[in-house]
CSV table of C-alpha atoms in Angstrom, one decimal:
chain,number,residue,atom,x,y,z
A,133,MET,CA,81.9,89.7,83.6
A,134,ARG,CA,82.7,92.0,80.7
A,135,GLU,CA,85.5,94.2,81.6
A,136,PHE,CA,87.9,95.1,84.7
A,137,PRO,CA,87.5,96.8,87.0
A,138,VAL,CA,84.2,94.9,87.6
A,139,ASN,CA,81.2,96.7,88.6
A,140,SER,CA,80.4,96.5,92.2
A,141,TYR,CA,77.4,94.0,92.2
A,142,GLU,CA,79.8,91.6,90.2
A,143,ARG,CA,82.6,92.3,92.8
A,144,ILE,CA,80.0,91.6,95.7
A,145,TRP,CA,79.2,88.0,94.3
A,146,PHE,CA,82.6,87.0,93.4
A,147,LEU,CA,83.9,87.9,96.7
A,148,GLU,CA,81.3,85.5,98.3
A,149,PHE,CA,81.7,82.7,96.1
A,150,LEU,CA,85.8,82.9,96.5
A,151,ALA,CA,85.0,82.9,100.2
A,152,ARG,CA,82.6,79.9,100.3
A,153,LEU,CA,84.7,78.3,98.0
A,154,ALA,CA,87.8,78.6,100.1
A,155,ARG,CA,86.2,77.2,103.4
A,156,HIS,CA,84.6,74.5,101.6
A,157,LEU,CA,87.9,73.3,100.2
A,158,LYS,CA,89.4,73.4,103.6
A,159,GLN,CA,86.7,71.4,104.9
A,160,THR,CA,86.5,68.8,102.6
A,161,GLN,CA,90.2,68.4,101.3
A,162,LYS,CA,92.1,70.3,103.9
A,163,LEU,CA,93.4,72.6,101.2
A,164,ARG,CA,95.2,76.3,102.3
A,165,GLU,CA,94.7,79.2,99.9
A,166,GLN,CA,97.5,81.4,98.7
A,167,ASN,CA,96.8,84.6,97.1
A,168,PHE,CA,98.8,86.6,94.5
A,169,LEU,CA,98.5,89.9,92.6
A,170,GLN,CA,100.2,90.7,89.4
A,171,ASN,CA,102.6,93.8,89.4
A,172,LYS,CA,101.3,95.2,85.8
A,173,PHE,CA,97.6,95.8,88.0
A,174,LEU,CA,99.1,97.9,90.4
A,175,LEU,CA,99.0,101.2,88.7
A,176,PRO,CA,97.1,103.5,88.5
A,177,ASP,CA,94.4,102.2,91.3
A,178,LEU,CA,96.1,99.8,93.6
A,179,ILE,CA,99.7,101.2,94.1
A,180,GLU,CA,98.8,103.3,97.3
A,181,LEU,CA,96.6,100.6,98.9
A,182,PHE,CA,99.5,98.0,97.9
A,183,VAL,CA,102.0,100.0,99.8
A,184,LYS,CA,99.8,100.7,102.9
A,185,ARG,CA,99.1,97.0,103.2
A,186,SER,CA,102.7,95.6,102.4
A,187,GLU,CA,103.6,95.8,106.2
A,188,GLU,CA,100.7,93.6,107.0
A,189,TYR,CA,100.4,91.3,104.1
A,190,VAL,CA,104.2,91.0,103.4
A,191,PRO,CA,104.2,90.5,99.7
A,192,ILE,CA,107.4,88.8,98.1
A,193,ILE,CA,107.8,89.0,94.2
A,194,GLY,CA,108.1,85.9,92.0
A,195,MET,CA,107.7,85.4,88.0
A,196,THR,CA,104.5,84.4,86.1
A,197,LEU,CA,103.9,83.3,82.6
A,198,ILE,CA,101.4,82.2,80.2
A,199,PRO,CA,102.1,78.3,79.6
A,200,GLY,CA,103.5,78.2,75.8
A,201,THR,CA,104.7,81.6,75.3
A,202,GLU,CA,108.1,83.3,75.9
A,203,PRO,CA,109.0,85.5,78.8
A,204,ILE,CA,109.0,89.4,78.2
A,205,LYS,CA,112.3,90.9,77.3
A,206,ILE,CA,113.1,94.3,78.4
A,207,PRO,CA,113.9,96.4,75.1
A,208,ASP,CA,117.0,98.6,74.9
A,209,ALA,CA,116.0,102.5,75.4
A,210,ASP,CA,116.4,103.2,71.7
A,211,GLN,CA,113.9,100.6,71.0
A,212,MET,CA,111.5,101.6,73.4
A,213,ARG,CA,111.7,105.3,72.2
A,214,LYS,CA,111.0,104.0,68.8
A,215,GLU,CA,107.8,102.0,69.8
A,216,ALA,CA,106.5,105.1,71.8
A,217,GLN,CA,106.7,107.2,68.9
A,218,LYS,CA,104.8,104.8,66.9
A,219,ASP,CA,102.1,105.1,69.5
A,220,ILE,CA,102.2,108.9,69.3
A,221,ASP,CA,102.2,109.2,65.8
A,222,ALA,CA,99.2,106.8,65.8
A,223,LYS,CA,97.7,108.7,68.6
A,224,ARG,CA,97.4,105.9,71.1
A,225,SER,CA,98.0,105.9,74.8
A,226,LEU,CA,101.3,105.0,75.9
A,227,ASN,CA,101.4,101.7,77.5
A,228,PRO,CA,104.7,101.0,79.3
A,229,THR,CA,103.5,97.8,81.1
A,230,ARG,CA,103.6,95.9,77.9
A,231,TRP,CA,107.6,96.1,78.5
A,232,MET,CA,107.2,95.0,82.3
A,233,PRO,CA,108.1,91.5,83.0
A,234,ASP,CA,105.2,89.6,84.3
A,235,TYR,CA,106.0,89.7,88.3
A,236,ALA,CA,103.4,88.8,90.7
A,237,HIS,CA,103.4,89.0,94.4
A,238,LEU,CA,102.6,86.6,96.9
A,239,PHE,CA,101.1,87.5,100.0
A,240,LEU,CA,102.5,85.8,103.0
A,241,ASP,CA,100.1,86.5,105.5
A,242,PRO,CA,97.6,84.1,105.6
A,243,ASP,CA,94.2,86.6,105.8
A,244,THR,CA,93.3,85.6,101.9
A,245,THR,CA,89.8,87.2,102.7
A,246,ALA,CA,91.1,90.6,103.6
A,247,GLN,CA,93.5,90.4,100.4
A,248,ARG,CA,90.6,90.1,97.8
A,249,ALA,CA,88.5,92.8,99.7
A,250,ASP,CA,91.7,94.9,99.1
A,251,PHE,CA,92.7,94.0,95.6
A,252,PHE,CA,90.0,91.8,93.8
A,253,GLY,CA,88.1,93.0,90.7
A,254,HIS,CA,91.0,94.6,88.8
A,255,GLY,CA,91.9,91.6,86.7
A,256,GLY,CA,95.2,91.0,88.4
A,257,MET,CA,94.4,88.4,91.6
A,258,LEU,CA,95.2,84.9,91.3
A,259,GLY,CA,94.9,82.0,93.9
A,260,LEU,CA,96.1,78.4,94.5
A,261,TYR,CA,94.6,75.6,96.6
A,262,LEU,CA,97.3,73.7,97.9
A,263,LYS,CA,97.6,70.5,100.0
A,264,PRO,CA,98.7,71.0,103.6
A,265,ASP,CA,102.4,71.7,104.1
A,266,SER,CA,104.0,68.5,104.7
A,267,ARG,CA,107.0,69.8,107.0
A,268,GLN,CA,106.8,68.8,110.6
A,269,ILE,CA,107.0,72.2,112.3
A,270,GLU,CA,107.4,72.4,115.9
A,271,PRO,CA,105.3,75.0,117.5
A,272,LEU,CA,107.1,77.8,119.3
A,273,PRO,CA,107.8,77.3,123.3
A,274,GLU,CA,105.2,79.1,125.3
A,275,LEU,CA,107.1,82.5,125.9
A,276,PRO,CA,107.9,83.3,129.9
A,277,ARG,CA,106.0,86.6,131.0
A,278,ILE,CA,109.3,88.2,131.2
A,279,PHE,CA,109.7,88.3,127.7
A,280,THR,CA,105.6,89.0,126.6
A,281,SER,CA,105.7,91.8,129.2
A,282,HIS,CA,108.7,93.4,128.0
A,283,PRO,CA,107.5,96.7,125.9
A,284,ALA,CA,109.7,95.5,122.9
A,285,PHE,CA,107.3,92.7,122.7
A,286,SER,CA,104.5,92.3,120.2
A,287,PRO,CA,101.9,89.6,119.3
A,288,ALA,CA,102.8,90.4,115.9
A,289,MET,CA,106.1,88.8,116.4
A,290,LEU,CA,104.2,85.2,116.6
A,291,LYS,CA,102.6,86.2,112.9
A,292,GLN,CA,105.9,87.2,111.4
A,293,HIS,CA,107.4,83.8,112.9
A,294,GLN,CA,104.8,82.1,111.0
A,295,MET,CA,105.0,84.0,107.7
A,296,SER,CA,109.0,83.4,107.7
A,297,LEU,CA,108.0,79.7,107.7
A,298,ALA,CA,105.6,80.1,104.7
A,299,PHE,CA,108.6,81.8,102.9
A,300,GLN,CA,110.3,78.2,103.2
A,301,ASP,CA,107.4,76.4,102.3
A,302,PRO,CA,108.3,73.4,99.7
A,303,TRP,CA,105.7,74.2,96.8
A,304,LEU,CA,107.8,77.5,96.2
A,305,THR,CA,110.9,75.3,94.9
A,306,GLN,CA,108.6,73.2,93.2
A,307,SER,CA,106.7,75.8,91.1
A,308,LYS,CA,110.1,76.5,89.8
A,309,GLU,CA,110.4,73.0,88.8
A,310,VAL,CA,107.2,72.7,87.1
A,311,PHE,CA,107.1,75.9,85.4
A,312,GLY,CA,110.7,77.5,85.5
A,313,GLU,CA,111.9,76.0,82.1
A,314,PRO,CA,111.4,79.4,80.3
A,315,PHE,CA,113.6,81.1,82.9
A,316,LYS,CA,116.7,78.9,83.4
A,317,ASP,CA,118.7,80.9,81.2
A,318,SER,CA,117.7,84.1,83.3
A,319,ALA,CA,120.4,85.7,85.6
A,320,SER,CA,117.6,86.2,88.1
A,321,PHE,CA,116.4,82.3,88.0
A,322,ASP,CA,118.1,81.3,91.2
A,323,GLY,CA,116.8,84.1,93.2
A,324,LEU,CA,113.3,83.9,91.9
A,325,PRO,CA,111.1,82.5,95.2
A,326,PHE,CA,108.2,81.1,93.2
A,327,ILE,CA,107.1,80.7,89.2
A,328,LEU,CA,103.6,80.3,88.4
A,329,PRO,CA,101.6,80.0,85.2
A,330,LEU,CA,99.1,82.8,84.0
A,331,LEU,CA,96.2,80.1,82.9
A,332,THR,CA,93.8,81.2,80.6
A,333,SER,CA,91.0,78.8,78.8
A,334,ALA,CA,93.3,78.5,75.6
A,335,SER,CA,96.3,77.5,77.4
A,336,LEU,CA,94.3,75.0,78.9
A,337,LEU,CA,92.9,73.1,76.0
A,338,ASP,CA,96.4,73.6,74.5
A,339,ALA,CA,98.0,71.8,77.2
A,340,THR,CA,98.7,67.9,76.8
A,341,ALA,CA,97.2,65.6,79.4
A,342,ASP,CA,100.7,65.0,80.8
A,343,GLU,CA,101.4,69.1,81.2
A,344,ARG,CA,98.1,69.1,83.0
A,345,LYS,CA,98.9,66.3,85.2
A,346,ARG,CA,102.5,67.9,86.0
A,347,TRP,CA,100.8,71.1,86.6
A,348,PHE,CA,98.3,69.8,89.2
A,349,GLU,CA,101.1,68.0,91.0
A,350,LEU,CA,101.5,71.4,92.5
A,351,PHE,CA,98.0,72.8,93.1
A,352,ASP,CA,94.6,71.3,93.7
A,353,GLY,CA,93.0,74.0,92.6
A,354,TYR,CA,93.6,77.7,90.8
A,355,TRP,CA,91.7,80.5,90.0
A,356,ILE,CA,92.6,84.0,88.1
A,357,GLU,CA,91.0,87.0,87.2
A,358,SER,CA,91.6,86.2,83.4
A,359,LYS,CA,91.2,89.3,81.1
A,360,PRO,CA,91.8,87.1,77.9
A,361,ASP,CA,88.4,84.8,79.2
A,362,LYS,CA,86.6,87.9,80.2
A,363,GLY,CA,85.8,86.6,83.8
A,364,LEU,CA,86.9,84.4,86.5
A,365,LEU,CA,88.7,81.1,85.3
A,366,LEU,CA,88.6,78.4,88.2
A,367,VAL,CA,89.9,75.0,87.3
A,368,LEU,CA,89.7,72.1,90.2
A,369,LYS,CA,91.8,68.8,90.3
A,370,ALA,CA,89.0,66.8,91.7
A,371,PRO,CA,87.2,65.1,88.4
A,372,ASP,CA,83.9,65.1,90.3
A,373,PHE,CA,83.6,68.8,91.8
A,374,ASP,CA,81.3,70.2,89.6
A,375,LEU,CA,78.4,68.5,91.7
A,376,GLU,CA,80.0,70.2,94.7
A,377,LEU,CA,80.3,73.5,92.7
A,378,VAL,CA,76.6,73.2,91.9
A,379,GLU,CA,75.6,72.9,95.5
A,380,LEU,CA,77.6,76.0,96.3
A,381,LEU,CA,76.4,78.0,93.6
A,382,ASP,CA,72.3,76.8,94.7
A,383,GLN,CA,73.3,77.8,98.3
A,384,MET,CA,74.5,81.3,97.4
A,385,ARG,CA,71.4,81.5,95.4
A,386,LEU,CA,69.2,80.3,98.7
A,387,ASP,CA,70.8,82.9,100.5
A,388,GLY,CA,70.2,86.0,98.3
A,389,TYR,CA,73.3,86.2,96.5
A,390,THR,CA,72.3,86.6,92.7
A,391,PHE,CA,75.0,87.3,89.9
A,392,ARG,CA,74.1,90.8,88.5
A,393,SER,CA,76.0,92.2,85.7
A,394,ILE,CA,75.5,95.6,84.4
A,395,LEU,CA,75.4,95.5,80.4
């Protein structure tokens, strides 16, 4: 891909690829998937859909950062005015997102396929492939009919219970331990549910072997719509996954999915 939003041909191919990859990793390594959407990419095209889907997907907001960089510090109003005037004088379009911290929304709802169908292709999505939750979670007991037949009862309550457990998942705290150092002096640090990297090919190459090892203690796989890389960046922990990836791509080709890019 050359730019975002991606064209329709590329989008169809990538959606199919990510769906197959998630199924493959679940079947072969029992990995689970979590989707995120960067806040800066909501405007102008996604904000209405995001608000509409929020009740269903239940987003919670955390922080992200390109490894090796510093968190964005919001300038005071006078500095903003000066910077905006420079843009006006140079006849550049105003870009207020440059002053916005790099927040991202985690979707607690497990339907990652639907989330990608809604938001993928605009340059703001990323996903993690995580090991199974290590907690011993007791399933809810079967509710008696007197509760399930009550007008106030909804099957969505069971789903909401599962999402409340997801909000307490240990990987959230671990993400702050691995990636949170640049934010520890921030007043908001304790209240952040998670902190994740915005990986680029450059940040991966610049990282030390020990840094990458620590990153992959949190997740076994990672993908991101990467504007710096002009495409989808995919990183997997398994050193021999290249062979499986080739097989997955070959099968997609046999099934009629051919990557097409409009130049």
